[in-house]
mmCIF file of C-alpha atoms and ligand atoms in Angstrom:
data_model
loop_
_atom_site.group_PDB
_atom_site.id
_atom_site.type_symbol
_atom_site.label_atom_id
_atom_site.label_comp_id
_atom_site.label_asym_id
_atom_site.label_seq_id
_atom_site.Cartn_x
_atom_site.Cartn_y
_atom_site.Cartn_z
ATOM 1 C CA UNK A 25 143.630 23.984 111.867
ATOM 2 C CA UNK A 26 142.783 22.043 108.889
ATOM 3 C CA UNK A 27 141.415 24.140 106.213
ATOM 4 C CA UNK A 28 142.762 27.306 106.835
ATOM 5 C CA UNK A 29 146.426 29.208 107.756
ATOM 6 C CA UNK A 30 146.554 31.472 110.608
ATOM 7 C CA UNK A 31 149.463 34.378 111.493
ATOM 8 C CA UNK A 32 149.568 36.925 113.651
ATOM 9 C CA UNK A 33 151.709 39.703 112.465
ATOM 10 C CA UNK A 34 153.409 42.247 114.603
ATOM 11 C CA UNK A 35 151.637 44.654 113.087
ATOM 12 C CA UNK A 36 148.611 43.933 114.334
ATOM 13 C CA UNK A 37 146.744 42.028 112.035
ATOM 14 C CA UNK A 38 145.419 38.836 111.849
ATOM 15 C CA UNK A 39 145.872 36.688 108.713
ATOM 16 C CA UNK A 40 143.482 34.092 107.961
ATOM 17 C CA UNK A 41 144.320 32.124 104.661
ATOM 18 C CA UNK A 42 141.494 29.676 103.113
ATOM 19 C CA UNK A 43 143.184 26.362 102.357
ATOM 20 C CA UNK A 44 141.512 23.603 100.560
ATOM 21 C CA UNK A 45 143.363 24.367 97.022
ATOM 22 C CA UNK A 46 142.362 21.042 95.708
ATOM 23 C CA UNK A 47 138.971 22.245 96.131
ATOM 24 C CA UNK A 48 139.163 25.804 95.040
ATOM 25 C CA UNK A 49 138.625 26.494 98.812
ATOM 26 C CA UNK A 50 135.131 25.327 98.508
ATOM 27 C CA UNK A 51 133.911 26.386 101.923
ATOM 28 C CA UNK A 52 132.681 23.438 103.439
ATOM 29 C CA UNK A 53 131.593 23.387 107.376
ATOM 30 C CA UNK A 54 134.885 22.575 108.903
ATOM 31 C CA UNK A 55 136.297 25.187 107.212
ATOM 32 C CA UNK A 56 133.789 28.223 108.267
ATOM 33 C CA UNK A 57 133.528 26.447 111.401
ATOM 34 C CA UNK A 58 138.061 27.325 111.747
ATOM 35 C CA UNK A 59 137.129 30.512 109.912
ATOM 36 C CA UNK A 60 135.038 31.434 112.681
ATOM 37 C CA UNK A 61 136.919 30.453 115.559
ATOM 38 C CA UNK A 62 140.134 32.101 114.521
ATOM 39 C CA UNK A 63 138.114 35.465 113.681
ATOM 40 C CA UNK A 64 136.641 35.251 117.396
ATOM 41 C CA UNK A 65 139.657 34.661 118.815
ATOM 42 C CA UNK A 66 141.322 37.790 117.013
ATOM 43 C CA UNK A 67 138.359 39.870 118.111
ATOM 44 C CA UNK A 68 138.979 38.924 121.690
ATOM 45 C CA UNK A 69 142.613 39.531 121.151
ATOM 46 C CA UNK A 70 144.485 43.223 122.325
ATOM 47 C CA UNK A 71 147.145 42.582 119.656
ATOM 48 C CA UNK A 72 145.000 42.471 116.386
ATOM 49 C CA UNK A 73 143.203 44.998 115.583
ATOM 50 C CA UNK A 74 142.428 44.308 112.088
ATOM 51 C CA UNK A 75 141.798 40.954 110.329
ATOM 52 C CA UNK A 76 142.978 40.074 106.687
ATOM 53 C CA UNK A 77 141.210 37.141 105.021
ATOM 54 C CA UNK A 78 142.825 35.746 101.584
ATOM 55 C CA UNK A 79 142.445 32.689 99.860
ATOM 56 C CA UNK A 80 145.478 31.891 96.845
ATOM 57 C CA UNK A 81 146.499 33.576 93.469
ATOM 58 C CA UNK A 82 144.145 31.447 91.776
ATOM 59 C CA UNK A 83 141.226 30.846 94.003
ATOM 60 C CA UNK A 84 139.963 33.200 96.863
ATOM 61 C CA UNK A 85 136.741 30.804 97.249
ATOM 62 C CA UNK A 86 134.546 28.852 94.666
ATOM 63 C CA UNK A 87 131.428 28.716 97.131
ATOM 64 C CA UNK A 88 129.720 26.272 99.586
ATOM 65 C CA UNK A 89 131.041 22.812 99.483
ATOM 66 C CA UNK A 90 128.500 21.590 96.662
ATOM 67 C CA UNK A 91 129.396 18.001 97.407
ATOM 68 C CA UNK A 92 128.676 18.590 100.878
ATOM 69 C CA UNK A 93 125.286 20.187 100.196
ATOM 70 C CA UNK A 94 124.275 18.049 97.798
ATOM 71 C CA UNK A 95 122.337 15.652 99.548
ATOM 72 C CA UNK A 96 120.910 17.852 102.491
ATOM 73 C CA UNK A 97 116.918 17.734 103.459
ATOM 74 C CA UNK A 98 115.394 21.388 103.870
ATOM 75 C CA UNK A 99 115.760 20.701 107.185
ATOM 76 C CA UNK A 100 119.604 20.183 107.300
ATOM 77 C CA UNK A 101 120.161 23.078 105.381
ATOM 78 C CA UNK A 102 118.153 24.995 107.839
ATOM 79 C CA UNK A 103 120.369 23.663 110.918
ATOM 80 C CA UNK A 104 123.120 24.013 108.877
ATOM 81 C CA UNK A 105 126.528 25.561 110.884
ATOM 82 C CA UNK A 106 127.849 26.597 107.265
ATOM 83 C CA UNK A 107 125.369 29.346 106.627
ATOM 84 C CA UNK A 108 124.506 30.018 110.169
ATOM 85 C CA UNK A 109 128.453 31.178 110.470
ATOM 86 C CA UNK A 110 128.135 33.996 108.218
ATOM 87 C CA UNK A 111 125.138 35.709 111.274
ATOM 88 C CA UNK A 112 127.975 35.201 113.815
ATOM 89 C CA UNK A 113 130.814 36.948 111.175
ATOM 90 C CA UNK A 114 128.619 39.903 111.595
ATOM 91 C CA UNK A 115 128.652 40.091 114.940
ATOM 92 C CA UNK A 116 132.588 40.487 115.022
ATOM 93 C CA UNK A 117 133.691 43.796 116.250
ATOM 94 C CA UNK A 118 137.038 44.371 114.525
ATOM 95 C CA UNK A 119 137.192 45.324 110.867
ATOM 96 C CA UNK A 120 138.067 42.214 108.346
ATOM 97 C CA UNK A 121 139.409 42.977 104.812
ATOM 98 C CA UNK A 122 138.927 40.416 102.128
ATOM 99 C CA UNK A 123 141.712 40.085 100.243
ATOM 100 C CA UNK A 124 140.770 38.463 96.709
ATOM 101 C CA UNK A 125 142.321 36.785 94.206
ATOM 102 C CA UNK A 126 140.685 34.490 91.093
ATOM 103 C CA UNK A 127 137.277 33.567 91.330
ATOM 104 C CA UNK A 128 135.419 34.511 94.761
ATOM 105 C CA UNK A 129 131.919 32.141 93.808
ATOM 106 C CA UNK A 130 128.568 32.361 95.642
ATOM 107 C CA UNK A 131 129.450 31.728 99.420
ATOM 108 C CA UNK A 132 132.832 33.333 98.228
ATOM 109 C CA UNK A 133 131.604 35.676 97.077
ATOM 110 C CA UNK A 134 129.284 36.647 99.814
ATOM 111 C CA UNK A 135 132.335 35.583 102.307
ATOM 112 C CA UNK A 136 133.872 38.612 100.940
ATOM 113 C CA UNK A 137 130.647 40.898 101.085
ATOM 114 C CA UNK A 138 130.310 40.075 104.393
ATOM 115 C CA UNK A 139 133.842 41.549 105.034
ATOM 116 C CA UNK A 140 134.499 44.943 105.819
ATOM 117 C CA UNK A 141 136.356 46.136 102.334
ATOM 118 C CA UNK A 142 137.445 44.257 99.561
ATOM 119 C CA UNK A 143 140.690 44.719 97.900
ATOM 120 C CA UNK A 144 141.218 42.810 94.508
ATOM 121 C CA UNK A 145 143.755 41.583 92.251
ATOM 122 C CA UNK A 146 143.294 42.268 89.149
ATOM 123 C CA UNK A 147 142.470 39.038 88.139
ATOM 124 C CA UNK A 148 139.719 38.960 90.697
ATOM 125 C CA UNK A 149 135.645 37.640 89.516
ATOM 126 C CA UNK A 150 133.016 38.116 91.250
ATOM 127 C CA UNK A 151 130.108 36.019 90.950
ATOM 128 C CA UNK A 152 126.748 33.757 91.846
ATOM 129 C CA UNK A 153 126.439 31.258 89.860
ATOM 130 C CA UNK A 154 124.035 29.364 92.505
ATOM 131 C CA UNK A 155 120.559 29.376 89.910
ATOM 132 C CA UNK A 156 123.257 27.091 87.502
ATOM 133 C CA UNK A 157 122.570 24.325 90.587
ATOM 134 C CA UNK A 158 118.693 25.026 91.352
ATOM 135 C CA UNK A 159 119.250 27.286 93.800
ATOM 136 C CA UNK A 160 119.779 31.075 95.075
ATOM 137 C CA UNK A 161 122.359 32.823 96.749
ATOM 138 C CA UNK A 162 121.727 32.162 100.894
ATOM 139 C CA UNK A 163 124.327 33.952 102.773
ATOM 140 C CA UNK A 164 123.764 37.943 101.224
ATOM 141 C CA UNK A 165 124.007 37.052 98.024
ATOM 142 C CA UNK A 166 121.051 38.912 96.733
ATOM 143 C CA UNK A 167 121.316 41.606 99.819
ATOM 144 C CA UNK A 168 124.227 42.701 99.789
ATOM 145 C CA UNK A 169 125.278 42.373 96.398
ATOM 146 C CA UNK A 170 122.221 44.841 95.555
ATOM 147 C CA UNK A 171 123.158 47.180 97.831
ATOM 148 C CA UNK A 172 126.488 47.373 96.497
ATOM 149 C CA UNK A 173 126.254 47.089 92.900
ATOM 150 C CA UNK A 174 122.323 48.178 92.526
ATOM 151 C CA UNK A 175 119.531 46.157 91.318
ATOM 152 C CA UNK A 176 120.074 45.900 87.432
ATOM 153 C CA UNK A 177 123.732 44.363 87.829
ATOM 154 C CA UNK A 178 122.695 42.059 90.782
ATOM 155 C CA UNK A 179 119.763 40.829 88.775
ATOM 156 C CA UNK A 180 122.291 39.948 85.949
ATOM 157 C CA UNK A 181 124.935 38.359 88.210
ATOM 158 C CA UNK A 182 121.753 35.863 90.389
ATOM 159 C CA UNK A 183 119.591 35.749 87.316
ATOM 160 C CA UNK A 184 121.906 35.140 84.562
ATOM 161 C CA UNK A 185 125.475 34.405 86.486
ATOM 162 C CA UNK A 186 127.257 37.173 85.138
ATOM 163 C CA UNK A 187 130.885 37.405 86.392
ATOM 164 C CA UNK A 188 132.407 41.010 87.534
ATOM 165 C CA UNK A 189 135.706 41.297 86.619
ATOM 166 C CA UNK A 190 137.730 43.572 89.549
ATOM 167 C CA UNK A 191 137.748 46.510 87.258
ATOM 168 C CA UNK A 192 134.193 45.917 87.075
ATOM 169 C CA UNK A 193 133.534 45.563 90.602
ATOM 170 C CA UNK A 194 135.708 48.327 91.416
ATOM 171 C CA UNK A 195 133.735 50.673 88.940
ATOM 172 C CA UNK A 196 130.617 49.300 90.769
ATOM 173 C CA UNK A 197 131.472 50.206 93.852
ATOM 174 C CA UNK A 198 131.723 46.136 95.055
ATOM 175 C CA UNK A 199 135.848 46.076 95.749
ATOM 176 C CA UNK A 200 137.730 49.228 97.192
ATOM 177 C CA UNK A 201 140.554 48.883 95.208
ATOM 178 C CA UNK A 202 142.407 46.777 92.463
ATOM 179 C CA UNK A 203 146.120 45.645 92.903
ATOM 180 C CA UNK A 204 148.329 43.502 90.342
ATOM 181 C CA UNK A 205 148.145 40.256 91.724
ATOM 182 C CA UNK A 206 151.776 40.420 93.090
ATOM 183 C CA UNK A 207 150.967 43.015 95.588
ATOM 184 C CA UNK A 208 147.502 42.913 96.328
ATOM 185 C CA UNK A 209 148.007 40.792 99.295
ATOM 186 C CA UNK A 210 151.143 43.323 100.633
ATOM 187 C CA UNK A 211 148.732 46.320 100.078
ATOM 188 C CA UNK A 212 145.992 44.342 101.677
ATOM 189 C CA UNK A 213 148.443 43.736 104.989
ATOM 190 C CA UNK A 214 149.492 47.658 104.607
ATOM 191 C CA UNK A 215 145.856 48.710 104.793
ATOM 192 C CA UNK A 216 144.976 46.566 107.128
ATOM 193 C CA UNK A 217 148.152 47.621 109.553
ATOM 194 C CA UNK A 218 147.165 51.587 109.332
ATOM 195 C CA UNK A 219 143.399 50.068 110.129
ATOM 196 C CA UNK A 220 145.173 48.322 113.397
ATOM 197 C CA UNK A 221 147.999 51.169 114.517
ATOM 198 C CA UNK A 222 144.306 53.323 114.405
ATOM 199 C CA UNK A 223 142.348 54.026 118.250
ATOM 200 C CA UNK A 224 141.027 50.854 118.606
ATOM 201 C CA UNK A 225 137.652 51.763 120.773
ATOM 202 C CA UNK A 226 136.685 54.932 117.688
ATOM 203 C CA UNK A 227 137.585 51.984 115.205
ATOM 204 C CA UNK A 228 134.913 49.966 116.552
ATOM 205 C CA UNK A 229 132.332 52.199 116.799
ATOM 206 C CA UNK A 230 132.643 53.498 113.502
ATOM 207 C CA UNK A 231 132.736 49.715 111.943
ATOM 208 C CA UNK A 232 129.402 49.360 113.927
ATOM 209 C CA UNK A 233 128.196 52.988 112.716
ATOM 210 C CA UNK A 234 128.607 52.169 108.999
ATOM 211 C CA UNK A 235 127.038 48.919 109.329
ATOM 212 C CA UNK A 236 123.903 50.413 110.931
ATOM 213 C CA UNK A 237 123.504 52.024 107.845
ATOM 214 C CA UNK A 238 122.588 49.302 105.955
ATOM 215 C CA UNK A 239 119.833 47.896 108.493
ATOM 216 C CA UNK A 240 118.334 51.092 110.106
ATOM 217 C CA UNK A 241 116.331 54.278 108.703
ATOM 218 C CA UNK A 242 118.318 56.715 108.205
ATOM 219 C CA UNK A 243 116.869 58.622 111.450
ATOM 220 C CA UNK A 244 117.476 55.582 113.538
ATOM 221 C CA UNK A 245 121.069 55.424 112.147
ATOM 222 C CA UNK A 246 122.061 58.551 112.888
ATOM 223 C CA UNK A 247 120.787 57.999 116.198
ATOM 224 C CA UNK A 248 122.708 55.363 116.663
ATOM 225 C CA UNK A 249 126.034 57.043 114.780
ATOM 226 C CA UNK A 250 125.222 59.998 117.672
ATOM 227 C CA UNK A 251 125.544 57.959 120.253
ATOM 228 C CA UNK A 252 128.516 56.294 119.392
ATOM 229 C CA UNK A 253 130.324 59.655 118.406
ATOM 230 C CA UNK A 254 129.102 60.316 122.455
ATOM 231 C CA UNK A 255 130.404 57.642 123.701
ATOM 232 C CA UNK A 256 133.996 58.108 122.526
ATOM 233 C CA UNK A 257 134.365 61.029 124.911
ATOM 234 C CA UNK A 258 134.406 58.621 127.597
ATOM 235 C CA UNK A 259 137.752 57.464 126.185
ATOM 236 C CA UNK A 260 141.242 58.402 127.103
ATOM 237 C CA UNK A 261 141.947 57.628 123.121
ATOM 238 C CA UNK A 262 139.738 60.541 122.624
ATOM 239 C CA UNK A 263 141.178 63.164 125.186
ATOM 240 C CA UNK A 264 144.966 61.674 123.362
ATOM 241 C CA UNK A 265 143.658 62.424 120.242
ATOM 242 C CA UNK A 266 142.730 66.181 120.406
ATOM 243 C CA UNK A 267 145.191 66.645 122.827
ATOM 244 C CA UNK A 268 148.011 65.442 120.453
ATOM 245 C CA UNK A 269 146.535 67.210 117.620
ATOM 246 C CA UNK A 270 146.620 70.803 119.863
ATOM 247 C CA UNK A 271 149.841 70.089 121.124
ATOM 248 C CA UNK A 272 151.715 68.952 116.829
ATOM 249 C CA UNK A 273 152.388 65.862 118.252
ATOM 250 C CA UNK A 274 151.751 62.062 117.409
ATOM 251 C CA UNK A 275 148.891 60.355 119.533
ATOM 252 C CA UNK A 276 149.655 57.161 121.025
ATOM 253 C CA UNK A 277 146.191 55.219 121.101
ATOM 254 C CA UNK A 278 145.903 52.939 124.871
ATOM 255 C CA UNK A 279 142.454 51.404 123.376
ATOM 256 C CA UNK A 280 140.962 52.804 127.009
HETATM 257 C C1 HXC B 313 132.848 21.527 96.044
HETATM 258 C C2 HXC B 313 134.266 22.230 94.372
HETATM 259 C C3 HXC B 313 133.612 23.485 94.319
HETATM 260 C C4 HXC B 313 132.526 23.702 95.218
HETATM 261 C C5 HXC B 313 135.182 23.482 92.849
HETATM 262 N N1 HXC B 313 135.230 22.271 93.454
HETATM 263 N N2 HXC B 313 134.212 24.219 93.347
HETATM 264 N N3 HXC B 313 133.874 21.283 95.230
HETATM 265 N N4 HXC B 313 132.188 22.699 96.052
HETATM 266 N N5 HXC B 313 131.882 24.870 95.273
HETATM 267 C C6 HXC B 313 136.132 21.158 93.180
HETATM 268 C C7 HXC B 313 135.794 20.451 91.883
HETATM 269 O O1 HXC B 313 134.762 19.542 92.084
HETATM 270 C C8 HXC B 313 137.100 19.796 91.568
HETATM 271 O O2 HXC B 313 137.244 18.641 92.375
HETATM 272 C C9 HXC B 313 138.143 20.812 92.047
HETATM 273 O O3 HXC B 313 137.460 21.646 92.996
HETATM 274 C C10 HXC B 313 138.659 21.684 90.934
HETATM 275 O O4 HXC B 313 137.542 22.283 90.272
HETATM 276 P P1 HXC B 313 137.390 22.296 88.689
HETATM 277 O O5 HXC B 313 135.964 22.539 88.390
HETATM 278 O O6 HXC B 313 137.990 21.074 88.087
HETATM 279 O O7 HXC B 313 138.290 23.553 88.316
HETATM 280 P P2 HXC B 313 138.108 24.592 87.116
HETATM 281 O O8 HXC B 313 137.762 23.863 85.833
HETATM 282 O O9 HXC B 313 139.331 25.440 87.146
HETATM 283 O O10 HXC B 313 136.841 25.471 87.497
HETATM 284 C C11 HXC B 313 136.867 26.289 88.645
HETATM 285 C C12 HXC B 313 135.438 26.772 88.967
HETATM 286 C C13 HXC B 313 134.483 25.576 89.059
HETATM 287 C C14 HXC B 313 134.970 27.746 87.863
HETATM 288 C C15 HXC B 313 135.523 27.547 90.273
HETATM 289 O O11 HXC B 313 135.067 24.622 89.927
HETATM 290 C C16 HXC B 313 133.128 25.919 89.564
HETATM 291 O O12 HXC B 313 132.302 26.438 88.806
HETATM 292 N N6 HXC B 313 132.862 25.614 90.837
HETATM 293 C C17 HXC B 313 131.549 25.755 91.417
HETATM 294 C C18 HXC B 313 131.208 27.208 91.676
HETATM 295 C C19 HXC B 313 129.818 27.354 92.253
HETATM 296 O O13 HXC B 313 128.825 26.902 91.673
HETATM 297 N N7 HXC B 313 129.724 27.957 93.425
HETATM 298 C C20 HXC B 313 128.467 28.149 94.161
HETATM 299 C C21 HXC B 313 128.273 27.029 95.152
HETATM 300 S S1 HXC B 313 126.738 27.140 95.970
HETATM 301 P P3 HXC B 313 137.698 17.225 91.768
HETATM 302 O O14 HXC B 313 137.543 16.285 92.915
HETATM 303 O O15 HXC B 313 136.817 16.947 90.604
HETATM 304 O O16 HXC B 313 139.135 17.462 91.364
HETATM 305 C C22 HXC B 313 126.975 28.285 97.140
HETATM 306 C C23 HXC B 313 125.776 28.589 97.976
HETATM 307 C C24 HXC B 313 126.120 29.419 99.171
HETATM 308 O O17 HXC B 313 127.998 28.832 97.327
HETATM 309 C C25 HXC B 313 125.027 29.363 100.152
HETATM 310 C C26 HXC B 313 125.285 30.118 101.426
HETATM 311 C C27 HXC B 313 126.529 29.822 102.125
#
């Protein structure tokens, strides 16, 4: 790999760190292209069950690759593998945390958004700063950012590029939580191990329950949540599960 830094930890979690530090991990097509790879690997892979994706201290991800961009027809951009990567992250079954530190920037920041949780340092920013280049956000930017935070701060940060600090963003309901930026990486790892040691199968279906939410009516999504919640008693996870709990002991998950 040549933008990013991949471990697989005996825990069970995949680590993905963004690596272009000279450019503040601008995001350009190589590197989504390795980011998605890696994260389809993992999903394919019985020992992770939980993906962690981090940039540095400084710098989680200052956006699309402007220099990259900045030439591009309407037509390029349209065929272009850089945005169509975040469609195929949302296809990925496992849950991914985004683990951020420093400035996570328009494709940053919707990198992160696109991720299952968010946990922050606390010298985390959030922003869009996309309408200071002619442009708008392209990759959930407007979406998902005003789904999370609601209209009138989303309007401020694509409007006006206002920058959420991690308090901020954890008061708006953007980040799950905020770490000191010497541990938020460890508690990242921690979160995502407990995430990974979980019943893989029930894990799944619940990422792809939640989702639902934010792309069906609310009848069709508990439809779909109902289903899912049926399907588990297929599972031997399941019949572990209860059965451990009636019998005071531990359940040990087979992911059948
Ligand atoms: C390409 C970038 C970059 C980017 C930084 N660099 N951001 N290169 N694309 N998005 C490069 C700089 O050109 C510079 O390279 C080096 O990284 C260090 O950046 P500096 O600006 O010198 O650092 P600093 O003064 O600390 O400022 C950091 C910063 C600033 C606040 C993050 O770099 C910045 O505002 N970056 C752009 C953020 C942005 O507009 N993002 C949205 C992009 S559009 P050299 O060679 O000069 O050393 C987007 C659309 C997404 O994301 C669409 C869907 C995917």
């Amino acid at each position: 790999m040549e933008y990013i830094l991949v471990e697989k930890l005996d825990t069970k979690v995949g680590l993905i760190r963004l690596n272009r530090p000279q450019a503040m991990n601008a995001l350009n097509s190589g590197l989504m292209r390795e980011v998605i790879e890696t994260l389809t690997a993992f999903d394919q892979d019985p020992d992770v069950g939980c993906v962690v994706i981090t940039g540095n201290e400084k710098v989680f991800a200052a956006g699309a690759d402007i220099k990259e961009m900045a030439e591009a027809s309407v037509v390029e951009i349209m065929n272009s593998e850089m945005i169509g990567i975040y469609d195929r992250l949302r296809n990925i079954q496992k849950p991914i945390i985004a683990a951020v530190a420093g400035v996570a920037l328009g494709g940053g920041c919707e990198l992160a958004m696109a991720c299952d949780m968010i946990i922050a340092a606390d010298n985390a920013r959030f922003g869009q700063p996309e309408i200071n280049l002619g442009i708008i956000p392209g990759a959930g930017g407007t979406q998902r950012l005003t789904r999370a935070v609601g209209k009138a701060i989303a309007m401020e940060m694509v409007l006006n590029n206002r920058w959420l600090s991690a308090e901020e963003a954890y008061q708006f309901g953007l980040v799950n939580r905020v770490y000191s930026t010497e541990v938020y990486l460890s508690e990242a790892l921690r979160i995502a191990a407990e995430i990974a040691a979980r019943a893989p199968i029930a894990i799944r279906m619940a990422k792809d329950a939640v989702n639902a939410a934010f792309e069906l009516s609310l009848a069709e999504g508990i439809r779909l949540e109902r289903r899912n919640f049926q399907v588990l008693f297929g599972t031997s996870d399941q019949k572990e599960g209860m059965n451990a709990f009636i019998n005071k002991r531990e359940a040990k998950w087979q992911g059948q």
